[in-house]
């Protein structure tokens, strides 16, 4: 049965009625023509039929021969999570023949690969036996609530025949349909006992076996409880939920998220330009006291954006530091024994940019990664039809980034958000996330595509292709995009549903630009340029934000605030600090006069000049002094030393060069002038 | 991050400070609205700073400003979006005023509220509940008469300032009126801002008026306002002033400008103990006691007569014991007069609770603009230290360094130059060190007034100075604190510490009385350049700039 090409409901109906369908009609469902046994000459239809029934074999596109289905090749993977088990059937002749027949469909490479996948040793034909027969004995799980009982059951099972083609009981097929519908519309995955519910255990077991055999469901083990669980395959979910992709537009009012990352980055760089930030040796993260100090200068979030209060100071600093790194505006520098985060020279130029250009630069560093053009095609056709499985694995591994992020995730994230973008209004954020989990989850394509199991293992910590892992991983990707990219960049308008903690989101023009739906970023109004005023009380007020000016003024004034308002105060200490880095009164006054909207008050000018005038520079050198008892001796020393000595007073001679001083002392001894030993 | 309206003059910050751009066309309108509910913190030239506090909001509510008016002022005049939490907190502060009312039911005082939850809350507040007694009606509490003030204090501290509508005792009747001419024959009438302030305080005699504070800059005529309130109330009055000279000034003014006679006005001080329908006393005598454990024996003055009005002059200097006594005077009308509500001890809440809310606050720039006070220009003149003193200065300790710099002999020529520069002005030369001031006085041949000068000589010198017979007078800093400095057009400070802000403002206020002609006053400070004295001068510079005075720095060799 080509279950994936059929209407699902009719498939279920068909499975219930299967017994009533004549063989010829069954063949009809399998192919357009008559079942051909050409490829299985000598093998009777009775042997083949169960393999067809179980979707291990199918008609080729030409309709002339049977082919092994994709699922047959995948079947051993589906059951891999059960671990190693020993299954022996006393009477397995017919099954063996079935298996032998099935094996003829494997290519040599596939056989080799199967061998490799099993750890490098060649397993017996019994492997296929156990794999194809697994579904039968899995019914034991319905009565096994824990692995210990399961083991006992296994022992019991050895004494029982492997009944692969047991006569169907129509009741259990009906039950299978019910169970399947419950899985589709209710919880998924569920434990086997949960699937059985109130039903008679034996019949429920048969029903589940049927579902497993027909690949309607998969079997896995709950990592926490170790209980076996069954669930709908993700692609089945997509098939079922295909109609549920539309998002409900809400009329909840929304407000614009400010692109706080740009402002935070600006504040961070301004601070770094004035004083590098010490970071830990191990992780190169700012110390907590630095985080506090930096965050104290961040602007508060608007009150209407109440959800943003989940961002801690650490979060904001991390985001800003990350952005600084991506834009190469900051770097790590070792000064002495400590490591610091320092602003690069290009950050000064970045600070001068108008707000929308700053945002554009910050976004561009990430925008490309989310571009759809970067989508990796890791399907068989995308990788190359002629690649063998080993080649596929190696190629895929080579394309993984160093964070082992799965392929195309960022492109998929962007694709998912385009749905929000095209919704035409705000949508419930949780509804969006829930929809995406099943419908658009790109991890499901891993499961569905012809990627060997080892590649899946490479991406996930546990060696299982766990359905819920894929769901959770995708949820994390989407959530991370919202929290670490969309909101900080100001790409969303967000509102809160009254009386609840739910939020609605809407992609705004900035978001449209990020997603590639618009070519240019909207230009935000610049808040006033030179709106800086130097007050007679030595305070410097910013009537509008001007980070570049903050950096300049911060070099010679004490900081009181950031952003807007009374930001700085000139004091004697701060002017001396400016002097220490080479800024004299002229420099400082030029800077202030250049930046200030009003003339610098005369008392401020005078005071700056006064304070600067108090600065002196001294030269500190090391010299050897010859302290002589009298002027005559000093002159003798001077004449012996020539140009290399200096008479600094009547009786004191100074020598800069230590070596020469020693030479001179020795020379003077010959003249009867000895050094004092006291 | 916010919407930007460059034409607006305000920036409202998240810490409740408000910056206002003076050169903005909308400044005056915005300032006039802002003054009603925000406190002026500092006013240097271009950007003034105001602050919203619970007290400033409550004062606004008490004078009838609605919360909508406050929030609309902020949003209408702000350059940027007002932080939402500021608006929320303004509403919260405002909502607390008047939810509790003190009313009179028959002859009992009752605290009432419509908010049962609030009633429950305050009944559980230990500091408040001790002043409450059970009342049959829910949301009501009986209050003992003598606890009226303490209850108000406790409620203000709890964040729920009550509206006191319990009314006042009438007091002894005292009929008098203003003269149309002073005793000296000069025409006299109230200035408009004075009349407005009085009306705001008196509120036509209703219970909504009768207690509160009027804030006016130095030299603007607070004494006149006090007298005008007395004239409205027409009741016996107790006036408390800062010192004896201030007491006598009050008395002189009352005699000069009203129909009150000498036998109706009494002085209650160390020298005299006259209790008359109008009695003027000092805080000092009220808080006098022989030792710490003794009682304040003059505090009973509050109960000596059935006062209808109590005036607290310079209420920002009200000592704590007087506050305590005032707590028991809530049934009497109370007027506080001051140039600033800011107290060094931070007891503004008690002023609000026990004296009353701010009723009027006239911006001094407005008064200056209208010519009611003189414009002051402050100039710092830097003189060099002579070489002979430099080494001595360098090797001395900090305290000595200050004195050496202060007593720099190079200041004397500058003083002479300044005196010569203002031949038509009354000039005060003020110094901290008596020896220095004496030396200067001797060199210049001018009279000297110190702390040890007798009252009689002091009065004579002031009288000669006021009449113009004496043009230049030297005063020591100690004397300056304890006497009423007469009005002058020029003050030259040759040495001095910063002192408290109020004292500095008060000293400066003495030269702000309106003058004929340019109506400009000059305040010079002579400071030794590149010394410790200059560091202290910096503080003065900051203070004066923040008060809005123009401040320049000159060198002694420049023309001034």
Short mmCIF file of N, CA and C in Angstrom, two decimals, chain B residues 262-338:
data_model
loop_
_atom_site.label_atom_id
_atom_site.label_comp_id
_atom_site.label_asym_id
_atom_site.label_seq_id
_atom_site.Cartn_x
_atom_site.Cartn_y
_atom_site.Cartn_z
N UNK B 262 1.59 100.77 69.04
CA UNK B 262 2.69 100.14 69.78
C UNK B 262 2.20 99.25 70.90
N UNK B 263 1.12 99.65 71.54
CA UNK B 263 0.65 98.84 72.66
C UNK B 263 -0.03 97.55 72.20
N UNK B 264 -0.25 97.45 70.91
CA UNK B 264 -0.85 96.21 70.40
C UNK B 264 0.20 95.21 69.92
N UNK B 265 1.44 95.67 69.88
CA UNK B 265 2.51 94.81 69.35
C UNK B 265 3.52 94.59 70.45
N UNK B 266 3.84 93.34 70.70
CA UNK B 266 4.77 93.03 71.77
C UNK B 266 5.95 92.20 71.27
N UNK B 267 7.06 92.39 71.98
CA UNK B 267 8.26 91.59 71.67
C UNK B 267 8.46 90.57 72.76
N UNK B 268 8.59 89.33 72.38
CA UNK B 268 8.86 88.29 73.38
C UNK B 268 10.22 87.71 73.04
N UNK B 269 11.22 88.18 73.77
CA UNK B 269 12.59 87.74 73.47
C UNK B 269 13.35 87.61 74.77
N UNK B 270 14.66 87.47 74.65
CA UNK B 270 15.47 87.39 75.87
C UNK B 270 15.36 88.66 76.68
N UNK B 271 15.26 89.78 75.93
CA UNK B 271 15.26 91.09 76.62
C UNK B 271 13.88 91.45 77.16
N UNK B 272 12.84 91.08 76.41
CA UNK B 272 11.49 91.50 76.84
C UNK B 272 10.54 90.32 76.78
N UNK B 273 9.50 90.42 77.56
CA UNK B 273 8.50 89.35 77.59
C UNK B 273 7.12 89.96 77.48
N UNK B 274 6.86 90.57 76.34
CA UNK B 274 5.58 91.24 76.15
C UNK B 274 4.66 90.33 75.38
N UNK B 275 3.51 90.08 75.96
CA UNK B 275 2.53 89.26 75.24
C UNK B 275 1.33 90.16 74.95
N UNK B 276 1.15 90.46 73.66
CA UNK B 276 0.12 91.42 73.26
C UNK B 276 -0.67 90.83 72.11
N UNK B 277 -1.68 91.47 71.62
CA UNK B 277 -2.47 90.88 70.54
C UNK B 277 -1.62 90.45 69.34
N UNK B 278 -0.60 91.23 69.05
CA UNK B 278 0.39 90.76 68.07
C UNK B 278 1.70 90.62 68.83
N UNK B 279 2.16 89.42 68.88
CA UNK B 279 3.42 89.17 69.62
C UNK B 279 4.42 88.57 68.67
N UNK B 280 5.62 89.14 68.69
CA UNK B 280 6.68 88.65 67.81
C UNK B 280 7.77 88.05 68.68
N UNK B 281 8.15 86.82 68.37
CA UNK B 281 9.14 86.13 69.17
C UNK B 281 10.16 85.45 68.25
N UNK B 282 11.09 84.76 68.88
CA UNK B 282 12.12 84.07 68.09
C UNK B 282 12.04 82.57 68.34
N UNK B 283 12.54 81.82 67.38
CA UNK B 283 12.63 80.36 67.56
C UNK B 283 13.57 80.05 68.72
N UNK B 284 14.53 80.93 68.84
CA UNK B 284 15.58 80.69 69.83
C UNK B 284 14.97 80.69 71.24
N UNK B 285 14.13 81.69 71.53
CA UNK B 285 13.56 81.76 72.87
C UNK B 285 12.56 80.63 73.09
N UNK B 286 11.89 80.23 72.03
CA UNK B 286 10.91 79.16 72.18
C UNK B 286 11.60 77.86 72.52
N UNK B 287 12.79 77.68 71.99
CA UNK B 287 13.46 76.40 72.22
C UNK B 287 14.52 76.51 73.32
N UNK B 288 14.45 77.57 74.09
CA UNK B 288 15.41 77.72 75.17
C UNK B 288 15.04 76.80 76.34
N UNK B 289 16.06 76.16 76.91
CA UNK B 289 15.88 75.44 78.16
C UNK B 289 17.22 75.41 78.87
N UNK B 290 17.15 75.32 80.16
CA UNK B 290 18.38 75.43 80.93
C UNK B 290 19.30 74.26 80.66
N UNK B 291 18.70 73.08 80.60
CA UNK B 291 19.52 71.91 80.30
C UNK B 291 18.68 70.97 79.47
N UNK B 292 19.33 69.93 79.06
CA UNK B 292 18.66 68.98 78.16
C UNK B 292 17.42 68.35 78.79
N UNK B 293 17.47 68.20 80.05
CA UNK B 293 16.35 67.50 80.69
C UNK B 293 15.22 68.43 81.07
N UNK B 294 15.50 69.73 80.97
CA UNK B 294 14.44 70.69 81.33
C UNK B 294 13.44 70.83 80.21
N UNK B 295 12.29 71.37 80.56
CA UNK B 295 11.30 71.61 79.52
C UNK B 295 11.56 72.96 78.85
N UNK B 296 10.89 73.14 77.72
CA UNK B 296 11.02 74.43 77.01
C UNK B 296 10.02 75.38 77.66
N UNK B 297 10.53 76.18 78.56
CA UNK B 297 9.59 76.92 79.40
C UNK B 297 8.86 78.03 78.66
N UNK B 298 9.39 78.47 77.55
CA UNK B 298 8.70 79.54 76.81
C UNK B 298 7.72 79.00 75.78
N UNK B 299 7.69 77.69 75.65
CA UNK B 299 6.79 77.10 74.66
C UNK B 299 5.33 77.40 75.02
N UNK B 300 5.11 77.69 76.28
CA UNK B 300 3.73 77.97 76.69
C UNK B 300 3.20 79.25 76.06
N UNK B 301 4.08 79.98 75.42
CA UNK B 301 3.63 81.18 74.70
C UNK B 301 2.54 80.83 73.72
N UNK B 302 2.59 79.62 73.18
CA UNK B 302 1.59 79.21 72.21
C UNK B 302 0.19 79.20 72.84
N UNK B 303 0.15 79.02 74.14
CA UNK B 303 -1.15 78.91 74.80
C UNK B 303 -1.52 80.14 75.59
N UNK B 304 -0.65 81.15 75.54
CA UNK B 304 -0.88 82.33 76.38
C UNK B 304 -2.11 83.12 75.95
N UNK B 305 -2.34 83.11 74.64
CA UNK B 305 -3.52 83.83 74.16
C UNK B 305 -4.25 82.94 73.17
N UNK B 306 -5.43 83.38 72.88
CA UNK B 306 -6.22 82.65 71.90
C UNK B 306 -5.82 83.14 70.51
N UNK B 307 -4.68 82.66 70.07
CA UNK B 307 -4.16 83.15 68.81
C UNK B 307 -5.07 82.70 67.67
N UNK B 308 -5.34 83.58 66.79
CA UNK B 308 -6.12 83.24 65.60
C UNK B 308 -5.21 82.88 64.43
N UNK B 309 -3.95 83.33 64.53
CA UNK B 309 -3.01 83.08 63.42
C UNK B 309 -1.60 82.97 64.02
N UNK B 310 -0.86 82.00 63.48
CA UNK B 310 0.55 81.88 63.86
C UNK B 310 1.36 81.97 62.57
N UNK B 311 2.33 82.88 62.58
CA UNK B 311 3.18 83.05 61.39
C UNK B 311 4.57 82.52 61.70
N UNK B 312 5.04 81.64 60.85
CA UNK B 312 6.40 81.10 61.00
C UNK B 312 7.27 81.73 59.91
N UNK B 313 8.07 82.71 60.31
CA UNK B 313 8.94 83.35 59.33
C UNK B 313 10.13 82.43 59.07
N UNK B 314 10.60 82.41 57.81
CA UNK B 314 11.71 81.51 57.42
C UNK B 314 11.42 80.10 57.92
N UNK B 315 10.31 79.57 57.49
CA UNK B 315 9.82 78.30 58.05
C UNK B 315 10.80 77.15 57.76
N UNK B 316 11.68 77.36 56.79
CA UNK B 316 12.65 76.30 56.50
C UNK B 316 13.64 76.15 57.64
N UNK B 317 13.64 77.14 58.55
CA UNK B 317 14.56 77.05 59.69
C UNK B 317 13.84 76.63 60.97
N UNK B 318 12.60 76.24 60.86
CA UNK B 318 11.81 75.87 62.03
C UNK B 318 12.50 74.73 62.79
N UNK B 319 12.81 74.96 64.06
CA UNK B 319 13.49 73.89 64.79
C UNK B 319 12.52 72.75 65.13
N UNK B 320 13.06 71.60 65.31
CA UNK B 320 12.22 70.43 65.58
C UNK B 320 11.31 70.56 66.79
N UNK B 321 11.77 71.12 67.91
CA UNK B 321 10.86 71.24 69.06
C UNK B 321 9.64 72.11 68.75
N UNK B 322 9.84 73.10 67.90
CA UNK B 322 8.70 73.95 67.55
C UNK B 322 7.72 73.16 66.69
N UNK B 323 8.28 72.28 65.87
CA UNK B 323 7.40 71.38 65.10
C UNK B 323 6.51 70.59 66.04
N UNK B 324 7.14 70.06 67.06
CA UNK B 324 6.37 69.23 67.98
C UNK B 324 5.26 70.05 68.63
N UNK B 325 5.61 71.27 69.00
CA UNK B 325 4.58 72.11 69.62
C UNK B 325 3.50 72.45 68.60
N UNK B 326 3.89 72.63 67.36
CA UNK B 326 2.93 72.98 66.31
C UNK B 326 1.94 71.87 66.07
N UNK B 327 2.38 70.67 66.38
CA UNK B 327 1.46 69.54 66.20
C UNK B 327 0.20 69.73 67.04
N UNK B 328 0.35 70.46 68.14
CA UNK B 328 -0.82 70.67 68.99
C UNK B 328 -1.56 71.96 68.69
N UNK B 329 -1.18 72.61 67.59
CA UNK B 329 -1.80 73.90 67.27
C UNK B 329 -2.63 73.85 66.01
N UNK B 330 -3.08 72.70 65.67
CA UNK B 330 -3.70 72.51 64.37
C UNK B 330 -5.02 73.25 64.24
N UNK B 331 -5.58 73.66 65.36
CA UNK B 331 -6.85 74.37 65.28
C UNK B 331 -6.65 75.84 64.97
N UNK B 332 -5.42 76.25 64.88
CA UNK B 332 -5.15 77.68 64.60
C UNK B 332 -4.61 77.81 63.18
N UNK B 333 -4.96 78.96 62.61
CA UNK B 333 -4.44 79.21 61.27
C UNK B 333 -2.92 79.35 61.34
N UNK B 334 -2.27 78.80 60.31
CA UNK B 334 -0.81 78.79 60.35
C UNK B 334 -0.28 79.21 58.99
N UNK B 335 0.65 80.15 59.00
CA UNK B 335 1.26 80.62 57.76
C UNK B 335 2.77 80.45 57.86
N UNK B 336 3.35 79.75 56.89
CA UNK B 336 4.81 79.64 56.82
C UNK B 336 5.32 80.52 55.69
N UNK B 337 6.39 81.24 55.96
CA UNK B 337 6.99 82.10 54.93
C UNK B 337 8.42 81.65 54.70
N UNK B 338 8.83 81.52 53.45
CA UNK B 338 10.18 81.04 53.18
C UNK B 338 10.57 81.34 51.75
#
